[in-house]
Amino acid sequence: QVQLQESGPGLVKPSQTLSLTCTVSGVSISNGAYYWSWIRQHPGKGLDWIGYIYYTGSTYYNSSLKSRLTMSLDTSKNQFFLNLNSVTAADTAVYYCASESTGTHFDSWGQGILVTVSS
Amino acid sequence: QSALTQPRSVSGSPGQSVTISCTGTSSDVGVYDYVSWYQQHPGTAPKLMIYDVTKRPSGVPDRFSGSKSGNTASLTISGLQVEDEADYYCCSYAGNYNWVFGGGTKLTVL
């Protein structure tokens, strides 16, 4: 069973970079059957797909965030990463990492991490 | 891409059935059979309930079912139980490796 766990700072200053790590257990992130995603949820709001990365390093981003977004992975640590630069208060949200085992749905989710953008 | 449209809230009594709609466009729901539904209880992560429009992951009760007609997908919950009270989100593939979610529906079990 795939398990995911987000980690990173819970508070980021405006204009700085939000950096999160997702640690995966139960499957290798080099398994070609999976895509590794980030999804966020603004307080009291719905879900927004941020983007995903494949084990080859190929990335696919939401066009609304593309200019500020970088995803990467470290297969030796079975982790993948999110970097979102030039953050504003509008980036305050709970950030989830999730897996897609067949590329058609998000079947396993981390518990989520609240990131607040504030000075 | 724009969010899929869901009713803000629905309600039902225990034992009844409710249906939650999810309306997209001919660029997402209408053209791809990659619609999924997620249940989210307060303070917890979303949980996959339906995928590929009609399929149920193991462990999800068969009271939950999905369907699609044109640009609208639907989630039906029959035999409502108190523990079904939660927020529900639909999601669809939108082409070009993009995904779009619905705004969410709050289900109240009266």
GROMACS .gro file of C-alpha atoms in nm:
model
  229
    1GLN     CA    1   0.000   0.000   0.000
    2VAL     CA    2   0.133   0.340  -0.100
    3GLN     CA    3   0.180   0.590   0.180
    4LEU     CA    4   0.279   0.953   0.138
    5GLN     CA    5   0.391   1.213   0.391
    6GLU     CA    6   0.440   1.584   0.329
    7SER     CA    7   0.701   1.786   0.516
    8GLY     CA    8   0.833   2.138   0.509
    9PRO     CA    9   0.797   2.478   0.673
   10GLY     CA   10   0.452   2.580   0.782
   11LEU     CA   11   0.526   2.950   0.744
   12VAL     CA   12   0.680   3.124   0.444
   13LYS     CA   13   0.736   3.496   0.397
   14PRO     CA   14   0.586   3.677   0.098
   15SER     CA   15   0.807   3.681  -0.212
   16GLN     CA   16   1.005   3.382  -0.086
   17THR     CA   17   1.000   3.021  -0.207
   18LEU     CA   18   0.768   2.754  -0.070
   19SER     CA   19   0.951   2.421  -0.061
   20LEU     CA   20   0.784   2.092   0.029
   21THR     CA   21   0.894   1.731   0.034
   22CYS     CA   22   0.678   1.423  -0.012
   23THR     CA   23   0.823   1.101   0.123
   24VAL     CA   24   0.679   0.786  -0.031
   25SER     CA   25   0.670   0.439   0.120
   26GLY     CA   26   0.527   0.113  -0.003
   27VAL     CA   27   0.640   0.160  -0.361
   28SER     CA   28   0.943   0.294  -0.541
   29ILE     CA   29   0.889   0.632  -0.706
   30SER     CA   30   1.086   0.483  -0.994
   31ASN     CA   31   0.790   0.254  -1.060
   32GLY     CA   32   0.671   0.356  -1.405
   33ALA     CA   33   0.311   0.279  -1.317
   34TYR     CA   34   0.285   0.592  -1.102
   35TYR     CA   35   0.267   0.967  -1.145
   36TRP     CA   36   0.345   1.180  -0.840
   37SER     CA   37   0.121   1.481  -0.783
   38TRP     CA   38   0.076   1.793  -0.576
   39ILE     CA   39  -0.270   1.928  -0.500
   40ARG     CA   40  -0.363   2.220  -0.276
   41GLN     CA   41  -0.671   2.337  -0.092
   42HIS     CA   42  -0.717   2.698   0.009
   43PRO     CA   43  -0.879   2.742   0.353
   44GLY     CA   44  -1.245   2.650   0.331
   45LYS     CA   45  -1.223   2.603  -0.046
   46GLY     CA   46  -1.202   2.327  -0.302
   47LEU     CA   47  -0.913   2.128  -0.442
   48ASP     CA   48  -0.671   2.262  -0.703
   49TRP     CA   49  -0.438   2.042  -0.904
   50ILE     CA   50  -0.087   2.190  -0.903
   51GLY     CA   51   0.104   1.944  -1.117
   52TYR     CA   52   0.280   1.610  -1.132
   53ILE     CA   53   0.611   1.449  -1.203
   54TYR     CA   54   0.696   1.114  -1.357
   55TYR     CA   55   0.991   0.900  -1.254
   56THR     CA   56   1.177   1.007  -1.568
   57GLY     CA   57   1.170   1.363  -1.438
   58SER     CA   58   0.907   1.476  -1.686
   59THR     CA   59   0.684   1.739  -1.531
   60TYR     CA   60   0.331   1.858  -1.605
   61TYR     CA   61   0.212   2.179  -1.441
   62ASN     CA   62  -0.112   2.370  -1.399
   63SER     CA   63  -0.077   2.653  -1.647
   64SER     CA   64  -0.181   2.910  -1.385
   65LEU     CA   65   0.124   2.825  -1.170
   66LYS     CA   66   0.370   2.715  -1.434
   67SER     CA   67   0.586   3.028  -1.427
   68ARG     CA   68   0.653   2.991  -1.051
   69LEU     CA   69   0.663   2.615  -1.017
   70THR     CA   70   0.936   2.352  -1.013
   71MET     CA   71   0.897   1.984  -0.927
   72SER     CA   72   1.176   1.735  -0.889
   73LEU     CA   73   1.245   1.395  -0.737
   74ASP     CA   74   1.518   1.201  -0.558
   75THR     CA   75   1.485   0.831  -0.630
   76SER     CA   76   1.758   0.741  -0.378
   77LYS     CA   77   1.544   0.885  -0.099
   78ASN     CA   78   1.210   0.792  -0.255
   79GLN     CA   79   1.102   1.154  -0.233
   80PHE     CA   80   0.961   1.415  -0.464
   81PHE     CA   81   0.956   1.790  -0.419
   82LEU     CA   82   0.758   2.105  -0.482
   83ASN     CA   83   0.907   2.451  -0.514
   84LEU     CA   84   0.680   2.749  -0.565
   85ASN     CA   85   0.855   3.085  -0.584
   86SER     CA   86   0.740   3.443  -0.537
   87VAL     CA   87   0.463   3.338  -0.302
   88THR     CA   88   0.185   3.567  -0.182
   89ALA     CA   89  -0.094   3.529   0.069
   90ALA     CA   90  -0.297   3.366  -0.209
   91ASP     CA   91  -0.066   3.066  -0.186
   92THR     CA   92  -0.172   2.997   0.173
   93ALA     CA   93  -0.326   2.651   0.159
   94VAL     CA   94  -0.308   2.290   0.269
   95TYR     CA   95  -0.074   2.115   0.028
   96TYR     CA   96  -0.125   1.744  -0.044
   97CYS     CA   97   0.097   1.504  -0.229
   98ALA     CA   98  -0.076   1.216  -0.401
   99SER     CA   99  -0.009   0.921  -0.628
  100GLU     CA  100  -0.176   0.822  -0.954
  101SER     CA  101  -0.127   0.452  -1.016
  102THR     CA  102  -0.285   0.435  -1.360
  103GLY     CA  103  -0.278   0.798  -1.458
  104THR     CA  104  -0.654   0.838  -1.429
  105HIS     CA  105  -0.715   0.923  -1.064
  106PHE     CA  106  -0.548   1.013  -0.736
  107ASP     CA  107  -0.559   0.693  -0.534
  108SER     CA  108  -0.336   0.764  -0.233
  109TRP     CA  109  -0.295   1.095  -0.052
  110GLY     CA  110  -0.068   1.233   0.216
  111GLN     CA  111  -0.225   1.384   0.526
  112GLY     CA  112  -0.160   1.736   0.399
  113ILE     CA  113   0.048   2.023   0.534
  114LEU     CA  114  -0.078   2.373   0.600
  115VAL     CA  115   0.151   2.640   0.460
  116THR     CA  116   0.082   2.998   0.558
  117VAL     CA  117   0.233   3.287   0.366
  118SER     CA  118   0.278   3.579   0.602
  119SER     CA  119   0.544   3.820   0.716
  120GLN     CA  120  -0.916   2.554  -1.722
  121SER     CA  121  -1.232   2.636  -1.522
  122ALA     CA  122  -1.343   2.435  -1.225
  123LEU     CA  123  -1.617   2.178  -1.273
  124THR     CA  124  -1.957   2.287  -1.140
  125GLN     CA  125  -2.107   2.110  -0.841
  126PRO     CA  126  -2.400   2.207  -0.618
  127ARG     CA  127  -2.275   2.369  -0.301
  128SER     CA  128  -2.482   2.141  -0.081
  129VAL     CA  129  -2.718   1.845  -0.084
  130SER     CA  130  -2.894   1.667   0.198
  131GLY     CA  131  -3.080   1.349   0.271
  132SER     CA  132  -3.208   1.136   0.555
  133PRO     CA  133  -3.054   0.807   0.662
  134GLY     CA  134  -3.156   0.530   0.424
  135GLN     CA  135  -3.239   0.767   0.140
  136SER     CA  136  -3.046   0.821  -0.183
  137VAL     CA  137  -2.878   1.140  -0.299
  138THR     CA  138  -2.712   1.233  -0.626
  139ILE     CA  139  -2.439   1.491  -0.667
  140SER     CA  140  -2.385   1.635  -1.013
  141CYS     CA  141  -2.061   1.754  -1.168
  142THR     CA  142  -2.086   1.958  -1.485
  143GLY     CA  143  -1.792   2.020  -1.708
  144THR     CA  144  -1.743   2.085  -2.078
  145SER     CA  145  -1.675   1.903  -2.402
  146SER     CA  146  -1.304   1.950  -2.323
  147ASP     CA  147  -1.306   1.750  -2.001
  148VAL     CA  148  -1.600   1.550  -1.863
  149GLY     CA  149  -1.765   1.527  -2.202
  150VAL     CA  150  -1.472   1.374  -2.383
  151TYR     CA  151  -1.276   1.173  -2.125
  152ASP     CA  152  -1.395   0.880  -1.913
  153TYR     CA  153  -1.150   0.979  -1.641
  154VAL     CA  154  -1.389   1.122  -1.386
  155SER     CA  155  -1.319   1.047  -1.022
  156TRP     CA  156  -1.491   1.134  -0.694
  157TYR     CA  157  -1.335   1.205  -0.355
  158GLN     CA  158  -1.484   1.213  -0.008
  159GLN     CA  159  -1.334   1.450   0.248
  160HIS     CA  160  -1.423   1.461   0.615
  161PRO     CA  161  -1.325   1.777   0.807
  162GLY     CA  162  -0.954   1.799   0.877
  163THR     CA  163  -0.865   1.490   0.677
  164ALA     CA  164  -0.725   1.416   0.333
  165PRO     CA  165  -0.957   1.335   0.043
  166LYS     CA  166  -1.035   0.968  -0.014
  167LEU     CA  167  -1.095   0.814  -0.356
  168MET     CA  168  -1.450   0.680  -0.387
  169ILE     CA  169  -1.507   0.638  -0.763
  170TYR     CA  170  -1.269   0.641  -1.059
  171ASP     CA  171  -1.300   0.609  -1.436
  172VAL     CA  172  -1.662   0.731  -1.402
  173THR     CA  173  -1.807   0.409  -1.258
  174LYS     CA  174  -1.536   0.202  -1.088
  175ARG     CA  175  -1.511   0.156  -0.712
  176PRO     CA  176  -1.179   0.096  -0.534
  177SER     CA  177  -1.172  -0.203  -0.305
  178GLY     CA  178  -1.314  -0.119   0.034
  179VAL     CA  179  -1.561   0.142  -0.090
  180PRO     CA  180  -1.919   0.030  -0.022
  181ASP     CA  181  -2.133  -0.050  -0.324
  182ARG     CA  182  -2.376   0.214  -0.198
  183PHE     CA  183  -2.154   0.455  -0.391
  184SER     CA  184  -2.194   0.458  -0.767
  185GLY     CA  185  -2.095   0.686  -1.053
  186SER     CA  186  -2.228   0.767  -1.395
  187LYS     CA  187  -2.189   1.014  -1.677
  188SER     CA  188  -2.408   1.163  -1.946
  189GLY     CA  189  -2.268   1.416  -2.187
  190ASN     CA  190  -2.078   1.685  -1.998
  191THR     CA  191  -2.224   1.590  -1.659
  192ALA     CA  192  -2.101   1.321  -1.423
  193SER     CA  193  -2.292   1.210  -1.117
  194LEU     CA  194  -2.222   1.041  -0.786
  195THR     CA  195  -2.512   0.856  -0.626
  196ILE     CA  196  -2.508   0.744  -0.266
  197SER     CA  197  -2.786   0.504  -0.176
  198GLY     CA  198  -2.886   0.391   0.172
  199LEU     CA  199  -2.738   0.707   0.325
  200GLN     CA  200  -2.553   0.661   0.651
  201VAL     CA  201  -2.452   0.923   0.904
  202GLU     CA  202  -2.085   0.864   0.830
  203ASP     CA  203  -2.144   0.965   0.466
  204GLU     CA  204  -2.174   1.326   0.579
  205ALA     CA  205  -1.872   1.494   0.421
  206ASP     CA  206  -1.758   1.711   0.133
  207TYR     CA  207  -1.745   1.546  -0.208
  208TYR     CA  208  -1.530   1.656  -0.500
  209CYS     CA  209  -1.535   1.545  -0.860
  210CYS     CA  210  -1.230   1.555  -1.082
  211SER     CA  211  -1.179   1.512  -1.454
  212TYR     CA  212  -0.889   1.481  -1.691
  213ALA     CA  213  -0.886   1.791  -1.912
  214GLY     CA  214  -0.633   1.691  -2.174
  215ASN     CA  215  -0.267   1.793  -2.216
  216TYR     CA  216  -0.178   1.634  -1.881
  217ASN     CA  217  -0.412   1.867  -1.694
  218TRP     CA  218  -0.668   1.788  -1.426
  219VAL     CA  219  -0.962   1.994  -1.304
  220PHE     CA  220  -1.161   1.958  -0.983
  221GLY     CA  221  -1.513   2.060  -0.896
  222GLY     CA  222  -1.581   2.320  -0.631
  223GLY     CA  223  -1.709   2.059  -0.387
  224THR     CA  224  -2.047   1.962  -0.245
  225LYS     CA  225  -2.129   1.944   0.123
  226LEU     CA  226  -2.350   1.644   0.198
  227THR     CA  227  -2.559   1.672   0.511
  228VAL     CA  228  -2.727   1.361   0.649
  229LEU     CA  229  -3.029   1.489   0.838
   0.00000   0.00000   0.00000
